[in-house]
N, C-alpha and C. Protein backbone atom coordinates (compact mmCIF):
# COMPACT_ATOMS: atom_id res chain seq x y z
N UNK A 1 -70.24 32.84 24.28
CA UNK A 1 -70.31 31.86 23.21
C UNK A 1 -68.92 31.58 22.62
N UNK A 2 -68.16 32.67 22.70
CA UNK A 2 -66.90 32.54 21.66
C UNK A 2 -66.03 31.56 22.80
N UNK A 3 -66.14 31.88 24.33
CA UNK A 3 -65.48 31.33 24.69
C UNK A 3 -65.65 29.71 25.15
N UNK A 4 -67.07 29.40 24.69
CA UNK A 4 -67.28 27.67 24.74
C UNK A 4 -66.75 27.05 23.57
N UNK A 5 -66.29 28.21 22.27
CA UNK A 5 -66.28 27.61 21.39
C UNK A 5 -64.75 27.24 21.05
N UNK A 6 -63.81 28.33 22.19
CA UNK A 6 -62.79 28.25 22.19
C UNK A 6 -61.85 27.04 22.75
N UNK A 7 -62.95 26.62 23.84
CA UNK A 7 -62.91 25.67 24.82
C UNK A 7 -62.69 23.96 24.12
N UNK A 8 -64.24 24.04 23.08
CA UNK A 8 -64.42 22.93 22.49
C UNK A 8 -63.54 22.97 21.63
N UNK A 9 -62.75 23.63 20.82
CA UNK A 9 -62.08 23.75 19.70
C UNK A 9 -60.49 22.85 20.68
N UNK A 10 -60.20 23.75 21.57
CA UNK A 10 -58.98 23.21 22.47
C UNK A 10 -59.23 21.58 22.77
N UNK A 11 -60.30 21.31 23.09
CA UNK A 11 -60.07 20.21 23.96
C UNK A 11 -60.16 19.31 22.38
N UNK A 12 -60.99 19.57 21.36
CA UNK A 12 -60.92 18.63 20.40
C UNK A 12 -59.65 18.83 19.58
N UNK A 13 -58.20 19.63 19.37
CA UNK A 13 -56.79 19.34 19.75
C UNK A 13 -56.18 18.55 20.14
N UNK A 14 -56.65 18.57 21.31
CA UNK A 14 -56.03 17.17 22.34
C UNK A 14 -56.75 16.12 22.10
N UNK A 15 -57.47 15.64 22.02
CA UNK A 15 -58.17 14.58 21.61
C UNK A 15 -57.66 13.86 20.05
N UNK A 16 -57.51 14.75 19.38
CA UNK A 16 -57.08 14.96 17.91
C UNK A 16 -55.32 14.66 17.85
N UNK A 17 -54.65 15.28 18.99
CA UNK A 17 -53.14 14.61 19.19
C UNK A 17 -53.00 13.43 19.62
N UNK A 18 -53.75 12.86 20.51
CA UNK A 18 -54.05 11.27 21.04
C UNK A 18 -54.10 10.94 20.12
N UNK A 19 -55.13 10.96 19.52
CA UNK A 19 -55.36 10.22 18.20
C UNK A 19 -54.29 9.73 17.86
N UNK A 20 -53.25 10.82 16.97
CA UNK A 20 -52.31 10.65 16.60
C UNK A 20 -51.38 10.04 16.89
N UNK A 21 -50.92 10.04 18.44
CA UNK A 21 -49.91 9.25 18.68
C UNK A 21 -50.21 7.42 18.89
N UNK A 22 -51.69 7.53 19.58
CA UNK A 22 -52.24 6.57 19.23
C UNK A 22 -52.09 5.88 17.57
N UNK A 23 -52.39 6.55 16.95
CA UNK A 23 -52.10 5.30 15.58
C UNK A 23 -50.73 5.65 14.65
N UNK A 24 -50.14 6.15 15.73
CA UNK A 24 -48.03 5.86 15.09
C UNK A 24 -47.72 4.78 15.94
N UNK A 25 -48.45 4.80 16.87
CA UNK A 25 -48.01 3.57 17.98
C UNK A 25 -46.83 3.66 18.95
N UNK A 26 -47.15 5.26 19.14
CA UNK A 26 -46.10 5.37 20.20
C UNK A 26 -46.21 4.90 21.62
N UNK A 27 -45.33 4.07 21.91
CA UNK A 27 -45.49 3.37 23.69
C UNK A 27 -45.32 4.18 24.50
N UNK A 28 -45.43 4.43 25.34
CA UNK A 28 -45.45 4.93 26.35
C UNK A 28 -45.05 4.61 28.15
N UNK A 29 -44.68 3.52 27.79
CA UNK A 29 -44.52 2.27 28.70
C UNK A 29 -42.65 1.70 28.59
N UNK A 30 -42.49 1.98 29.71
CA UNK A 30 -41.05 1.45 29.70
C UNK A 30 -40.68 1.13 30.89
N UNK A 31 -39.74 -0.49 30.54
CA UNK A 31 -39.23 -1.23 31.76
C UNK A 31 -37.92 -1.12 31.88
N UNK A 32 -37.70 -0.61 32.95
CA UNK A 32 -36.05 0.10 33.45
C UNK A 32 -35.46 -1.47 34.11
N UNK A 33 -34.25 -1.96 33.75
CA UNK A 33 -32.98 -2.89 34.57
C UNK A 33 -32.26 -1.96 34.95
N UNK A 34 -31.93 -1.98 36.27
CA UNK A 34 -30.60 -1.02 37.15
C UNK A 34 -30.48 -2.02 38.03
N UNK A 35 -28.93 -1.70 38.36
CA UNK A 35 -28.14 -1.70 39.37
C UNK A 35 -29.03 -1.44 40.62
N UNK A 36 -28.74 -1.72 42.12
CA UNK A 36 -29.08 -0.80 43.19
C UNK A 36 -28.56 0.26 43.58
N UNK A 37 -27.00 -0.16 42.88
CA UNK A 37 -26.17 0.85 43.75
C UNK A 37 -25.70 2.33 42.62
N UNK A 38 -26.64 2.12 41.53
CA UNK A 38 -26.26 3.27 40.53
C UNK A 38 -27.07 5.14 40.87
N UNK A 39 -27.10 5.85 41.54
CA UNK A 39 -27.67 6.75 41.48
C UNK A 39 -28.38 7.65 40.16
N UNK A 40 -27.27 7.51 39.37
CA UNK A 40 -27.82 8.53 38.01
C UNK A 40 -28.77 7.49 37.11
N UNK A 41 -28.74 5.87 37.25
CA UNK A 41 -30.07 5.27 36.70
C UNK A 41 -31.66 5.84 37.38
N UNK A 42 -31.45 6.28 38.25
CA UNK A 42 -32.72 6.74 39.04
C UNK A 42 -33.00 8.11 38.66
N UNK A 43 -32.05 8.94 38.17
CA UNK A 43 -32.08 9.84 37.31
C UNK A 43 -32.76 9.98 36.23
N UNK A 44 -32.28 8.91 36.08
CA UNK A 44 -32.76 8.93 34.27
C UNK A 44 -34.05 8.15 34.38
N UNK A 45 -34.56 7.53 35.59
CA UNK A 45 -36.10 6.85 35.21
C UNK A 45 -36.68 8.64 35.63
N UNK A 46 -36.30 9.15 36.34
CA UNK A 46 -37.24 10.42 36.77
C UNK A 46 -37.51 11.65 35.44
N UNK A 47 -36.17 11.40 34.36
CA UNK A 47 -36.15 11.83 33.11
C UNK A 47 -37.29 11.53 32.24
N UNK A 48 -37.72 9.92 32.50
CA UNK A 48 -38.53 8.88 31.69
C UNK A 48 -40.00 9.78 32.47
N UNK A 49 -39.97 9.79 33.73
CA UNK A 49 -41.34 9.79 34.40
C UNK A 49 -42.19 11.35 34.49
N UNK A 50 -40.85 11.96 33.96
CA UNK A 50 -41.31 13.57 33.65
C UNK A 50 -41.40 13.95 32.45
N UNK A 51 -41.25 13.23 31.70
CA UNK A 51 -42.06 13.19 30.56
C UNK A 51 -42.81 12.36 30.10
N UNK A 52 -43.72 12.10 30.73
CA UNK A 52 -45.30 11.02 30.75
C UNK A 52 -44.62 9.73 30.36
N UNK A 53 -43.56 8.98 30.66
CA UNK A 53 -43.26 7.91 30.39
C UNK A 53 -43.98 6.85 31.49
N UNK A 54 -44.51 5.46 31.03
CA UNK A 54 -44.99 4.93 32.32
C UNK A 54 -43.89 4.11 32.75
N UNK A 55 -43.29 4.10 33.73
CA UNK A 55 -42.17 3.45 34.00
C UNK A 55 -41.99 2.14 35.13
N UNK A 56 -41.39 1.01 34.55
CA UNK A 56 -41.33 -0.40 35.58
C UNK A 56 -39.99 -0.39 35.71
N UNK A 57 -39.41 -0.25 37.29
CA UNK A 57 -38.40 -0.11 37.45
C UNK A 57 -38.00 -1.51 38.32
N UNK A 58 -37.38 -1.99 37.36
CA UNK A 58 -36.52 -3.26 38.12
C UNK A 58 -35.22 -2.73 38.75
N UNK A 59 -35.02 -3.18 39.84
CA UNK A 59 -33.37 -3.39 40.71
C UNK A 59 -33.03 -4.34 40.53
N UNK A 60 -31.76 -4.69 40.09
CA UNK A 60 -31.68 -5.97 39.94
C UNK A 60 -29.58 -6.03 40.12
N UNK A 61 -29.63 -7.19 40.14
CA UNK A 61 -27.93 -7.13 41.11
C UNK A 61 -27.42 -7.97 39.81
N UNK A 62 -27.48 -8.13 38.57
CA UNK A 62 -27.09 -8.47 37.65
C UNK A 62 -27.57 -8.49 36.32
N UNK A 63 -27.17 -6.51 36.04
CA UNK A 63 -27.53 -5.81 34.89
C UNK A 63 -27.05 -6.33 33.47
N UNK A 64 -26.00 -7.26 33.67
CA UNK A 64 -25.29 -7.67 32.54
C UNK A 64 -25.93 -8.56 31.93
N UNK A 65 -27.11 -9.47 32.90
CA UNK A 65 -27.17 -11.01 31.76
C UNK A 65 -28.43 -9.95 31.38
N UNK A 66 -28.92 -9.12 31.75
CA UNK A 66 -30.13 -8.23 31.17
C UNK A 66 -29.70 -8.00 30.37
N UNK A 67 -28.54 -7.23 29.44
CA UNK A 67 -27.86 -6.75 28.53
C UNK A 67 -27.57 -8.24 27.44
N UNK A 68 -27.32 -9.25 28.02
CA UNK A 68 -27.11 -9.98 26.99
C UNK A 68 -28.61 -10.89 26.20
N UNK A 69 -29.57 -11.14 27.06
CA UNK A 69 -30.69 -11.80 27.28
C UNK A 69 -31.31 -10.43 25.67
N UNK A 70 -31.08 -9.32 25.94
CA UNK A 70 -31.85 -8.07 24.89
C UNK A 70 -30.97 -7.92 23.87
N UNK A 71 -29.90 -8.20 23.93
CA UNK A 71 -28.79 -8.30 22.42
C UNK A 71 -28.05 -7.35 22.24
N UNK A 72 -27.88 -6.59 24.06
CA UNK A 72 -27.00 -5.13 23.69
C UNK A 72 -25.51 -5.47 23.42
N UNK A 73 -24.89 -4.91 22.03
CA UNK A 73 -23.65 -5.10 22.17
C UNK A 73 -22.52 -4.39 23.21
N UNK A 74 -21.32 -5.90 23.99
CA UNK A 74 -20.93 -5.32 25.27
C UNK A 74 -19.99 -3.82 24.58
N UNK A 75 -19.41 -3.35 23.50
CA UNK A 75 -18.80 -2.16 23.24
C UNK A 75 -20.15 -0.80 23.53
N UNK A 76 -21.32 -0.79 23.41
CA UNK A 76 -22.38 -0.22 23.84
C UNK A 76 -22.81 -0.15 25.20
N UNK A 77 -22.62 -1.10 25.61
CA UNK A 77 -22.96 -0.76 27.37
C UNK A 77 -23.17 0.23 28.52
N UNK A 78 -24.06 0.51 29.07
CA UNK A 78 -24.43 1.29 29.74
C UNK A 78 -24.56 0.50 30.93
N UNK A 79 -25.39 1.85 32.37
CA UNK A 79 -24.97 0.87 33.43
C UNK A 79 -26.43 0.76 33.63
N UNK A 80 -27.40 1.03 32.95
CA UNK A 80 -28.91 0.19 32.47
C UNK A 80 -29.39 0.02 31.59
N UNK A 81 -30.64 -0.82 31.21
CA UNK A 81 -30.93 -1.24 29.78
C UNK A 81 -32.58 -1.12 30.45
N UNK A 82 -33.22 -0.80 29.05
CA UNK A 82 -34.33 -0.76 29.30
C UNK A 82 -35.24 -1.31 28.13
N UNK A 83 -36.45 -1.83 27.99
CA UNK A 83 -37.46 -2.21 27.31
C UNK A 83 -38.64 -1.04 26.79
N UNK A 84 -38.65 -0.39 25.82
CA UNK A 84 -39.83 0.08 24.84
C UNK A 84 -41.01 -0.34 24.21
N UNK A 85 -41.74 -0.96 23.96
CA UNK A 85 -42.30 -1.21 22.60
C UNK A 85 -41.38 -2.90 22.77
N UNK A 86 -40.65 -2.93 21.21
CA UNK A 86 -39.70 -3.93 21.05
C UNK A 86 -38.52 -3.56 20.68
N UNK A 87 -38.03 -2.09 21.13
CA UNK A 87 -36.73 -2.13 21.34
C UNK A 87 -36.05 -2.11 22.91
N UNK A 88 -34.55 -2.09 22.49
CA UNK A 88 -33.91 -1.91 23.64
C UNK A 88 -33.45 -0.26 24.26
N UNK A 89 -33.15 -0.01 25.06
CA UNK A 89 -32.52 1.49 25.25
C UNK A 89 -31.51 0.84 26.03
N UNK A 90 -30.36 1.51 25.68
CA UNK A 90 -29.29 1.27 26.50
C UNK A 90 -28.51 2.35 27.09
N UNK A 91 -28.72 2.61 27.81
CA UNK A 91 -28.04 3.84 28.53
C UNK A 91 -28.45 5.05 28.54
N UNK A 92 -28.00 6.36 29.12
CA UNK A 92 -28.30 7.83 29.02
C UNK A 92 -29.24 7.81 27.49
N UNK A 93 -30.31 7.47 27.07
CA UNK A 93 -30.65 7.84 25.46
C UNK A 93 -31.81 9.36 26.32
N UNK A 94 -31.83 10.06 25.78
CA UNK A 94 -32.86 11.62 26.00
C UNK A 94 -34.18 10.98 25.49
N UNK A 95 -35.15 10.95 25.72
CA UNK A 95 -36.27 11.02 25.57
C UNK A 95 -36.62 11.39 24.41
N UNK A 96 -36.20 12.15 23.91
CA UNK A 96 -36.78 13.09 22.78
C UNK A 96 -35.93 11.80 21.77
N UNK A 97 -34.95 11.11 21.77
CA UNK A 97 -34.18 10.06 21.07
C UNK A 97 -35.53 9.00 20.62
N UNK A 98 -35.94 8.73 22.04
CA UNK A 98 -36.48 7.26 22.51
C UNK A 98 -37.76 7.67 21.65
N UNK A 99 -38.48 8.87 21.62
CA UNK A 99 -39.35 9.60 21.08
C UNK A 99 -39.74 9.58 19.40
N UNK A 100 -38.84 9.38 19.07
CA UNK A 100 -37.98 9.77 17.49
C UNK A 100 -38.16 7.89 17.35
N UNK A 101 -37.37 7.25 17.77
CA UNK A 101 -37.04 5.70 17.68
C UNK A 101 -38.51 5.32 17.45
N UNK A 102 -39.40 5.41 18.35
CA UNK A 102 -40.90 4.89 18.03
C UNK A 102 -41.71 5.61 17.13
N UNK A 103 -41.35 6.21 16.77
CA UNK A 103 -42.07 7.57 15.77
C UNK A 103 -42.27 7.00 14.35
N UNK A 104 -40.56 6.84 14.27
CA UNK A 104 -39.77 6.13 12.35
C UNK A 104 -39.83 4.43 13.03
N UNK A 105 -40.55 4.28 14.28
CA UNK A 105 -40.59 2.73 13.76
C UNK A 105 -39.10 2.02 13.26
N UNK A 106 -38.21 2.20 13.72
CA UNK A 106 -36.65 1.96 12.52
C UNK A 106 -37.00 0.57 13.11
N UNK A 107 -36.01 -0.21 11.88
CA UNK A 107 -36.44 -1.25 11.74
C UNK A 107 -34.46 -1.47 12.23
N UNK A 108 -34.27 -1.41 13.43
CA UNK A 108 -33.31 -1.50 14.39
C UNK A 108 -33.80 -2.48 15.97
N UNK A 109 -32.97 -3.23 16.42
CA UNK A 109 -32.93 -3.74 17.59
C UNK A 109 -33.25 -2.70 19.36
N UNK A 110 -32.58 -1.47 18.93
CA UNK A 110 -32.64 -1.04 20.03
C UNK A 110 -31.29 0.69 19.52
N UNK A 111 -31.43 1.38 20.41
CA UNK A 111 -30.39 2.72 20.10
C UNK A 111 -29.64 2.68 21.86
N UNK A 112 -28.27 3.09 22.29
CA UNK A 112 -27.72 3.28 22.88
C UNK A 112 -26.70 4.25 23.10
N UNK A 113 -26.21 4.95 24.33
CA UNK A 113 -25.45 5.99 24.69
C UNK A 113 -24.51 5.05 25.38
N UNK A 114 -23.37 5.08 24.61
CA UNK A 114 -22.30 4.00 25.43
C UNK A 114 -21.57 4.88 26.61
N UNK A 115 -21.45 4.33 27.64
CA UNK A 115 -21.14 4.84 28.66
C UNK A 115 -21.69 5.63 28.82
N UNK A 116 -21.01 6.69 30.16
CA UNK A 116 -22.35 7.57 31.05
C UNK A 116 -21.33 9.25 30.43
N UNK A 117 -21.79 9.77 29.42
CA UNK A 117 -21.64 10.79 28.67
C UNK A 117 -21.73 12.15 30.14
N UNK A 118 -21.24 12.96 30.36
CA UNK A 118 -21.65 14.56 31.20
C UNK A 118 -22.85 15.40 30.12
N UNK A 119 -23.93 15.33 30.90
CA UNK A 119 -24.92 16.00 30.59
C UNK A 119 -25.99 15.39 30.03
N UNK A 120 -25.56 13.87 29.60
CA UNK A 120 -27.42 13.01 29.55
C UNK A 120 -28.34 13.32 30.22
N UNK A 121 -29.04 12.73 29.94
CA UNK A 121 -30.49 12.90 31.19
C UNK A 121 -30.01 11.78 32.26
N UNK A 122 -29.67 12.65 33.71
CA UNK A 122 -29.02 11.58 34.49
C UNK A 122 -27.99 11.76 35.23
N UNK A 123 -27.15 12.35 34.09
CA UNK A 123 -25.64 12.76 34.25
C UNK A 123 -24.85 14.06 34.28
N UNK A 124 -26.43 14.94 34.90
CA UNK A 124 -26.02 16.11 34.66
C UNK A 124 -25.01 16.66 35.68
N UNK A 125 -24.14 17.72 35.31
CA UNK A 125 -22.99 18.27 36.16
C UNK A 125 -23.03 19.65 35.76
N UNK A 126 -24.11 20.30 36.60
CA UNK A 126 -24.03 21.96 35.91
C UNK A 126 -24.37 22.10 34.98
N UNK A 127 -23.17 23.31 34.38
CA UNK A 127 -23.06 23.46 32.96
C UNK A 127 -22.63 22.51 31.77
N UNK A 128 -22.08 21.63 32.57
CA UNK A 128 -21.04 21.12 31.88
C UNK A 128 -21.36 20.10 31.02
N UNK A 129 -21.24 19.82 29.92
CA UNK A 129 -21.86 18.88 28.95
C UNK A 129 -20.91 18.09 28.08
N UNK A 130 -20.53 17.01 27.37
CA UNK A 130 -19.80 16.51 26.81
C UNK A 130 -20.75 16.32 25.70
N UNK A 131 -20.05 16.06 24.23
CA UNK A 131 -20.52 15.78 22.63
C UNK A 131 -21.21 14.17 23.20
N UNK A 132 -22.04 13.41 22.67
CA UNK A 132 -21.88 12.30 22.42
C UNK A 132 -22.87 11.95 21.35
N UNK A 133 -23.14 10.71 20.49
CA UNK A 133 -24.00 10.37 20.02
C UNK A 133 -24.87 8.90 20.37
N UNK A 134 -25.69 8.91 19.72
CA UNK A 134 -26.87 7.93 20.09
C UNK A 134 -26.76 6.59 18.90
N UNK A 135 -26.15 5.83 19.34
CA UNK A 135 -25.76 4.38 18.36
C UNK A 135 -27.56 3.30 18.39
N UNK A 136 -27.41 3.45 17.06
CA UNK A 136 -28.44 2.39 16.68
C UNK A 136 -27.61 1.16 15.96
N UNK A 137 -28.38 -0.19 17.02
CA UNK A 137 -28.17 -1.68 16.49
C UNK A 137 -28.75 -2.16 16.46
N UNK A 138 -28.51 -3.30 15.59
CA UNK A 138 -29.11 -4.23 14.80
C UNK A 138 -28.88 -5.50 15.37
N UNK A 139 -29.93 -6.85 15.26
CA UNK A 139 -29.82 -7.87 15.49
C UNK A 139 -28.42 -8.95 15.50
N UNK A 140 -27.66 -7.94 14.41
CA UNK A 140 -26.41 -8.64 13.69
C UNK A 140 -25.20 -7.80 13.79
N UNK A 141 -25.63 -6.91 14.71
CA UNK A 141 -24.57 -6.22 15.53
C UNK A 141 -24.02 -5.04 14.92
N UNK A 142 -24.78 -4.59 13.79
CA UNK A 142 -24.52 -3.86 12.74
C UNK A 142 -24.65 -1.97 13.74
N UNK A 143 -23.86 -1.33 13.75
CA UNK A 143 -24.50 -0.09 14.41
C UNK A 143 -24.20 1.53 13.65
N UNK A 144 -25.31 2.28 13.52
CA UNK A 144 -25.05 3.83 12.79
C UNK A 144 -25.49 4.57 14.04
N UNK A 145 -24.90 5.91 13.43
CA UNK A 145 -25.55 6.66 14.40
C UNK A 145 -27.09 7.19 14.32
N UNK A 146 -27.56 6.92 15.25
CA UNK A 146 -28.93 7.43 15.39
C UNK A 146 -28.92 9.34 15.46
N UNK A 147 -28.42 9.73 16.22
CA UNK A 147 -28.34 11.01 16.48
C UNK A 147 -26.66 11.65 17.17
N UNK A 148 -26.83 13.03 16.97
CA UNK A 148 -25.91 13.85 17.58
C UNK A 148 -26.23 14.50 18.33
N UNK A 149 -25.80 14.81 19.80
CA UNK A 149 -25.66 15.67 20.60
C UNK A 149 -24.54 16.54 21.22
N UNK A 150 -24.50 17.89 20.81
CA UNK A 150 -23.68 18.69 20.70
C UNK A 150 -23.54 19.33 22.02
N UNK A 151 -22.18 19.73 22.82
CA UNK A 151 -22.59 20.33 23.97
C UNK A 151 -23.12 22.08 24.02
């Protein structure tokens, strides 16, 4: 008995966390722009896809007018851009970032990792890790930092 009850108690948890993410409105759904010839973008969708992200991966041979068409500023640039919800991701962002971004809802355009940082999700090299942070912008080009990552 204790252990059906342990059972039902577990599974109504999970049911009870759906819920939840269900009405913060977290997406789950994301459309990747890459390069063909970028390896560590394929990285980073496998980053997206190992952590239950559902992922649409475009190839595409001209990542830039993608970048301008979504409003990434070119000092932000990465060597992909991707679609959330209704923001943008631009580059190496960690999951747990992209995670956070739909969570607080920020009332931001999109968050980005300018250039390809050592040790994003993507860009890993060993041990080896570089500082970087996670830039949030605005429609009007306005940008703070979203987060820090320390090596």
């Amino acid at each position: 008995m204790k252990k059906i009850l342990t059972i039902m108690m577990m599974v109504s948890l999970v049911f009870a966390g759906r819920l939840a993410l269900a009405e913060i409105g977290v997406a789950k759904d994301v459309v990747v722009y890459r390069s063909p010839s970028c390896g560590c973008c394929g990285k980073w969708v496998k980053h997206l896809k190992d952590n239950n992200f559902n992922v649409i991966d475009n190839v595409v041979h001209d990542v830039d007018s993608v970048k301008r068409k979504y409003g990434v500023p070119s000092e932000l640039a990465s060597c992909h851009t991707a679609i959330v919800g209704d923001y943008v991701i631009e580059g190496h962002v960690p999951v747990e970032d992209i995670e956070k971004l739909l969570s607080l809802k920020a009332d931001v355009l999109g968050v980005a990792v300018p250039g390809m940082p050592v040790g994003t999700p993507g860009m890993e090299m060993g041990d080896r890790k570089d500082a970087y942070k996670v830039i949030a912008f605005d429609k009007e080009g306005r940008k703070q930092v979203f987060s820090v990552h320390a090596p």
